Each structure stands twice: as C-alpha cells, then as structure tokens.
CSV table of C-alpha atoms in Angstrom, one decimal:
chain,number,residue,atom,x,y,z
A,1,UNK,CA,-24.5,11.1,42.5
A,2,UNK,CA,-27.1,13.0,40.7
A,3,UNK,CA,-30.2,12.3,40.5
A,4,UNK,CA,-33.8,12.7,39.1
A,5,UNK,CA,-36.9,11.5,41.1
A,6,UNK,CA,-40.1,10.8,40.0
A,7,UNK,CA,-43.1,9.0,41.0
A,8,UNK,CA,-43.3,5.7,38.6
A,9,UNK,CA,-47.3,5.6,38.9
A,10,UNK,CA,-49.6,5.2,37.2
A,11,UNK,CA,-51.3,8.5,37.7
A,12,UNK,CA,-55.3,7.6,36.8
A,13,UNK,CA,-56.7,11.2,35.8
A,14,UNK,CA,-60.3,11.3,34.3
A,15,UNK,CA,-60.8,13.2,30.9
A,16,UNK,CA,-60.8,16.6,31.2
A,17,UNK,CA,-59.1,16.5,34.6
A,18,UNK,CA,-55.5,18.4,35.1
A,19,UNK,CA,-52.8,16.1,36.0
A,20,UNK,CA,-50.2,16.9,37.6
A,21,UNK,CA,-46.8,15.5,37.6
A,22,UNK,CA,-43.6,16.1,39.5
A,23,UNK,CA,-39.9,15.7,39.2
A,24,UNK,CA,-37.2,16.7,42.1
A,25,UNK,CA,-33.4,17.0,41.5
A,26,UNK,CA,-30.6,16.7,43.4
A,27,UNK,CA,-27.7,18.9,41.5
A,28,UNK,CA,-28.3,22.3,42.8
A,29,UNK,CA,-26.5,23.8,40.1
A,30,UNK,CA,-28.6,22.2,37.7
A,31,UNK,CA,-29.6,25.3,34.5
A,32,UNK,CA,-31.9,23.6,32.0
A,33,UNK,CA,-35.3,21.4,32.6
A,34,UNK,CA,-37.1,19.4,30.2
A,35,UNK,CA,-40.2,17.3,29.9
A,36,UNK,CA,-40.9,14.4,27.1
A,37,UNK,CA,-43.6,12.4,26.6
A,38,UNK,CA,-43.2,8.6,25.3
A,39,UNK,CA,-45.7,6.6,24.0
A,40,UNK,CA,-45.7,2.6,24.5
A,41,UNK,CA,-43.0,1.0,21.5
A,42,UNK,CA,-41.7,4.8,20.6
A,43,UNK,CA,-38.9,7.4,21.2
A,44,UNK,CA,-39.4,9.4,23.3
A,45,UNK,CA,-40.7,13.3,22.5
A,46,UNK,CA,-39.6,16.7,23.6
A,47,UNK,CA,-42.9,18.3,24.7
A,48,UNK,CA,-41.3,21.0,27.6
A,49,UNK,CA,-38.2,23.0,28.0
A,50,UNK,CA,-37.9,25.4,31.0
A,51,UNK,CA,-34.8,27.4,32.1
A,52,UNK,CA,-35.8,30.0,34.7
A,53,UNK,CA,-38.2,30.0,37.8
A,54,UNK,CA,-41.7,30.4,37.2
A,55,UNK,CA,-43.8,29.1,34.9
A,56,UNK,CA,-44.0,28.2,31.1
A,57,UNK,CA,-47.2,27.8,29.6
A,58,UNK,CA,-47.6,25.6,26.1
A,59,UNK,CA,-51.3,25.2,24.8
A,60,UNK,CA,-52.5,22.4,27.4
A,61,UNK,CA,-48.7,22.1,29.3
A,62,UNK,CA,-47.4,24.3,31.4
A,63,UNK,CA,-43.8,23.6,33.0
A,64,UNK,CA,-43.4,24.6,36.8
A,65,UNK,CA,-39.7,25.5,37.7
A,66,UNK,CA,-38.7,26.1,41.4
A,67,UNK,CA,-35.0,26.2,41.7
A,68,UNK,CA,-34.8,26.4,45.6
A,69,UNK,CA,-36.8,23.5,46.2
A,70,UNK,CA,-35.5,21.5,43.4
A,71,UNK,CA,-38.5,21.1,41.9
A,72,UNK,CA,-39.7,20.9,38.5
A,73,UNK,CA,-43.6,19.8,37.2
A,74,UNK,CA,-45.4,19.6,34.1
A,75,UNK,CA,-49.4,20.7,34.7
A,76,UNK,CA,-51.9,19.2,31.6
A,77,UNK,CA,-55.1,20.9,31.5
A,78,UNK,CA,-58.2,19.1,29.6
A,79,UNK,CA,-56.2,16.1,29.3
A,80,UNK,CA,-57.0,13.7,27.1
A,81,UNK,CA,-57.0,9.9,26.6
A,82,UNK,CA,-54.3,10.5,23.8
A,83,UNK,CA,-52.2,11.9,26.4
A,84,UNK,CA,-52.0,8.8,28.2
A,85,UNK,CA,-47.8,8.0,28.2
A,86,UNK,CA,-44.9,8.1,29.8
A,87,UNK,CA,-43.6,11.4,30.9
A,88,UNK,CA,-39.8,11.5,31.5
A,89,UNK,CA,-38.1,14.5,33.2
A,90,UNK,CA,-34.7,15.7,32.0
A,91,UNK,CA,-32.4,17.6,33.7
A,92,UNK,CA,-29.0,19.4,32.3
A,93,UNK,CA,-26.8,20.5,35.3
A,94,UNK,CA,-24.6,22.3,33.3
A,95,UNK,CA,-21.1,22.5,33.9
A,96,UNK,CA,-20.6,22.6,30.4
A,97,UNK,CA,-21.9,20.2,28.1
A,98,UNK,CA,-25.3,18.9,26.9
A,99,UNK,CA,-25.6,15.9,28.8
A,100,UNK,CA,-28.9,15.0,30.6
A,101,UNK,CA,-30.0,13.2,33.4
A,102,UNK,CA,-33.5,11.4,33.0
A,103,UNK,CA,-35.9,10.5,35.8
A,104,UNK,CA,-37.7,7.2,35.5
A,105,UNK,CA,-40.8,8.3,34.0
A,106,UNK,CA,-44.7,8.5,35.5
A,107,UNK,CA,-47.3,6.5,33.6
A,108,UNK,CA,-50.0,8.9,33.1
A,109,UNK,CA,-53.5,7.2,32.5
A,110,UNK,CA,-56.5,9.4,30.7
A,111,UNK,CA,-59.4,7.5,31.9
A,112,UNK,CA,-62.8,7.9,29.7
B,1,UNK,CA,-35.9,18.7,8.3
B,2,UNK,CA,-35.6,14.7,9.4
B,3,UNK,CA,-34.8,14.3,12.3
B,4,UNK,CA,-32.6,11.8,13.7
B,5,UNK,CA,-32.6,8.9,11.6
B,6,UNK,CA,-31.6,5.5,12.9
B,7,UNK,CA,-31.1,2.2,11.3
B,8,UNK,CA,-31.6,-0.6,11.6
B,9,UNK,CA,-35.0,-0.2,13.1
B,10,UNK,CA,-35.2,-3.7,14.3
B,11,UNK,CA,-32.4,-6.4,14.7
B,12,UNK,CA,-32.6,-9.9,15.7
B,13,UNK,CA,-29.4,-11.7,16.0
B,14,UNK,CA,-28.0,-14.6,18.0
B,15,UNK,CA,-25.2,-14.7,20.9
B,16,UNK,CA,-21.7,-14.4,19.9
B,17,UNK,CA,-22.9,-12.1,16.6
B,18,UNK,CA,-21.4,-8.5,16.1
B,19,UNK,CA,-24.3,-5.7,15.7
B,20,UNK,CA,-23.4,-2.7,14.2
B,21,UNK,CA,-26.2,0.2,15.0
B,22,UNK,CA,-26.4,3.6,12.6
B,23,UNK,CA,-27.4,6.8,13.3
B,24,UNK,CA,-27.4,10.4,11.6
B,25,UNK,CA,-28.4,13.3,13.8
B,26,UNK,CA,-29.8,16.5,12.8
B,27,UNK,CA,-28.8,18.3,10.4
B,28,UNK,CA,-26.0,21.2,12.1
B,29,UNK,CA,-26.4,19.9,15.5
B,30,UNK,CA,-22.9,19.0,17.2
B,31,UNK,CA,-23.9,16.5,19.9
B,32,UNK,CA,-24.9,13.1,20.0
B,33,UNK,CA,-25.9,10.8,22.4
B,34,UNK,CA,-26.6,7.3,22.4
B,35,UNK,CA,-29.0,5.6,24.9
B,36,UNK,CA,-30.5,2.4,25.7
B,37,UNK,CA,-33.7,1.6,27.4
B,38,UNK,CA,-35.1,-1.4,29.2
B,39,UNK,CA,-37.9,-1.7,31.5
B,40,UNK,CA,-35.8,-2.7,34.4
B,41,UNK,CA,-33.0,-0.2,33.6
B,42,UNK,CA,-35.0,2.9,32.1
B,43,UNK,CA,-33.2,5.0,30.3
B,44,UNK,CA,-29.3,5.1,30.7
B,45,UNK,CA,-26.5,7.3,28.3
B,46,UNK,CA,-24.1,5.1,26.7
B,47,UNK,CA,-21.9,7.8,25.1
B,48,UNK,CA,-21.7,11.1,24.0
B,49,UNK,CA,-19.8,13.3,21.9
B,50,UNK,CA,-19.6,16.7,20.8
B,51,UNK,CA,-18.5,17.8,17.4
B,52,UNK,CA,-17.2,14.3,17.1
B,53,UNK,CA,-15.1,13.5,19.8
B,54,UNK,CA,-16.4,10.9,22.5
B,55,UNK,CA,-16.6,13.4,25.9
B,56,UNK,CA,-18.2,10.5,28.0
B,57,UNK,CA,-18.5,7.1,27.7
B,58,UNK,CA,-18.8,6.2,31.1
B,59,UNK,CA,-22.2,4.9,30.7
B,60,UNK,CA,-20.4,2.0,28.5
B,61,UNK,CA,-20.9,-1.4,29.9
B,62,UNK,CA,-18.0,-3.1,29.2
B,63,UNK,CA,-15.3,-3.4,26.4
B,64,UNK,CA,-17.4,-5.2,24.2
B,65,UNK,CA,-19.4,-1.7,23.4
B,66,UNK,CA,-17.9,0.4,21.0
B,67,UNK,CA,-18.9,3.8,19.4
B,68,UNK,CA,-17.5,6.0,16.9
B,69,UNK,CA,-18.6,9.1,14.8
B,70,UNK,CA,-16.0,9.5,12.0
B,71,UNK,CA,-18.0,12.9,10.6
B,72,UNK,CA,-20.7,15.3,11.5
B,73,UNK,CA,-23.6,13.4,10.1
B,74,UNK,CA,-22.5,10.2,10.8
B,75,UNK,CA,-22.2,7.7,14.1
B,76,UNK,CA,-22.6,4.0,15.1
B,77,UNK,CA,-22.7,1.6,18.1
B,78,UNK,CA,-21.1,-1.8,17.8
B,79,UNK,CA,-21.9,-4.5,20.1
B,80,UNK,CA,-18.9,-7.6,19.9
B,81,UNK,CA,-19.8,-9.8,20.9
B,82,UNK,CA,-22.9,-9.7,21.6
B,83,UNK,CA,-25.1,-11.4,24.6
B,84,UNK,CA,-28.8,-12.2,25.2
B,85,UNK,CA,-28.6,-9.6,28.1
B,86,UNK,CA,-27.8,-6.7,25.7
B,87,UNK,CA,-31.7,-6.9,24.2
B,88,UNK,CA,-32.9,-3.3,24.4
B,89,UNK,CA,-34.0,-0.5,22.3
B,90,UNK,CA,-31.5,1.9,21.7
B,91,UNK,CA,-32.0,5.6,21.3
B,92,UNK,CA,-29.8,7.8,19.6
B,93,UNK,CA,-30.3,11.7,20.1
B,94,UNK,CA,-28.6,15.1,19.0
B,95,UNK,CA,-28.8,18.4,20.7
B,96,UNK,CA,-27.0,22.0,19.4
B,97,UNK,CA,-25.0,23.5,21.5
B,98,UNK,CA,-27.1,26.7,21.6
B,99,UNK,CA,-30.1,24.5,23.7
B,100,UNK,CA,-29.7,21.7,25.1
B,101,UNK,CA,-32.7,20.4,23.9
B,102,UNK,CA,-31.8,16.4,22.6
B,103,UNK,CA,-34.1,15.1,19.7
B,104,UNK,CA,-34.3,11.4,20.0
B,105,UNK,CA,-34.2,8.9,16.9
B,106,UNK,CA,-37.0,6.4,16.5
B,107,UNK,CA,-34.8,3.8,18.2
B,108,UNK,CA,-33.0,0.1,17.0
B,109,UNK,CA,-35.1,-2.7,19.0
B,110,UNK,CA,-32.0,-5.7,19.8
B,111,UNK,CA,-32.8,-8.8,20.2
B,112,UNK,CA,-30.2,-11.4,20.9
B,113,UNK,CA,-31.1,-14.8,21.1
C-alpha cells in the first residue's frame, strides 16, 4: 500500500527559528511532491510543489527532494506565529493520473 | 479567477436525510477530486474524475455515497441516506492535467444529527 509518513507533532519552534519538517514515501516511482499548509476550520493551501531532486527555494520555504531516500521536507526560515498550521505532504506517484496521496499532517507551533 | 467554489458551506441535517454537496472547479482544469476530512481519519479521496468520467471511486464508503459531474464546471456528492457517522468537512479540489497541482475548495462542514 502506499504510503505517506509524517510526524503528527506539534513541532514548538520559537519566532524566527527555522523549522523543519519531514515527509517519507513509500512508492518509489513516485514523480511529483507537494506541500500545503492548513489553518485550523480551513481548506487546505498549496504552498510547495517540487519535481526533481534538490532543492526549491520560495521566499521563507524551501522544498527538499531526495528521491533515493524517499524523502521529501519543507525548511521555513524566520518563521513566524502566522505560520503556525498544519502542514500536509502530498505525493503523486504517477502512473498516470492526478491522484495524490496525503500524509497526516505536522502541527507546526510559532512560539512568541 | 475563483477558485474552487463549493456549496453549501455548512449543512446540518438529521439521520435518514439526503445531502446533496456542490462544487465547481477551476475554470479549464479537467480533474476533480472530492475529499473528506475528520480528525480521526485525516484526509481520505472519495472520488475522482478526469474530464468527467469517475476514474476512482475506491475511496467510497459504501453504496449510500454517490457522485456525479454531468459537465466540465459542474459536480456533486450525495449522501442517502445519511448517518451521524458521516459528519465531516468535505473538500472538493481540481488539478490540470499539465501539473498535478490540486486547488482545494473552502470545504461543506456535515453535520448529521
């Protein structure tokens, strides 16, 4: 069965901190990667979208992609208290199709 | 450009009650996906279909969930009848086939009584 793994927290990061948060797979031939970010009582928010090793850097995000590992993370710098949400990882494992398989989510707390 | 536009936004109804939810995706995307989401459950795909046909519905839970999307710009989910253990919010989303980047609707909150 595939599956997306991630740690349920919270994660307690102080203001201005980086937080780190991490996702592993278990389809190999998994293509496309995505992070979103939901806030308590909402939908939930594309923030991240990665498709080849390496790294992808968005303003404060940057999306970590390491296909032999199975390993996908989303880095915050500065973060913020506003950044304090659920962040669910995504991943597409192709085959054809645009279905995606969500992880659980990691509570991510910006502590003043 | 809306996005994915959902209705009703909330929904109250009592056991035994059909519930028909709505949703219209983006503008010239060609998937959609419907989802719901509990704390103990997370979030789980109902259906999906691509340029209007249903490709998996797997993620149904039983015969009493139904889905259709008779056009492009058009889709819903119809719970009959409906039970106190189907209280969730559920998520429709659309994606292009170019990306499959899925752009989630602001979500029906169900609750059966």
């Amino acid at each position: 069965q595939k599956e997306v793994e991630q740690n349920s927290g919270p994660l307690s990061v102080p203001e201005g901190a980086i937080a780190s948060l991490n996702c592993t797979y278990s389809d190999r031939v998994s293509q496309s990667f995505f992070w979103y970010r939901q806030y308590s009582g909402k939908s939930p928010e594309l923030i991240m979208s990665i498709y080849s090793n390496g790294d992808k850097e968005d303003g404060r995000f940057t999306a970590q992609l390491n296909k032999a590992s199975q390993y996908v993370s989303l880095l915050i710098r500065d973060s913020q208290p506003s950044d304090s949400a659920t962040y669910l990882c995504a991943v597409n494992s192709g085959g054809g199709g645009n279905k995606l398989t969500f992880g659980t989510g990691t509570q991510l707390k910006v502590e003043l | 450009d809306a996005g994915v536009i959902q209705s009703p936004r909330h929904e109250v109804t009592e056991m035994g009650q059909e519930v028909t939810l709505r949703c219209k995706p983006i503008s010239g995307h060609n998937s959609l996906f419907w989802y719901r989401q509990t704390m103990m459950r997370g979030l789980e795909l109902l259906i999906y279909f691509n340029n209007n046909v249903p490709i998996d519905d797997s993620g149904m839970p039983e015969d009493r969930f139904s889905a259709k999307m008779p056009n492009a710009s058009f889709s819903t989910l119809k719970i009959q009848p409906s039970e106190p253990r189907d209280s969730a919010v559920y998520f429709c989303a659309s994606s292009s086939d170019n990306y499959n980047e899925q752009f989630f609707g602001p979500g029906t909150r169900l609750t059966v009584l």
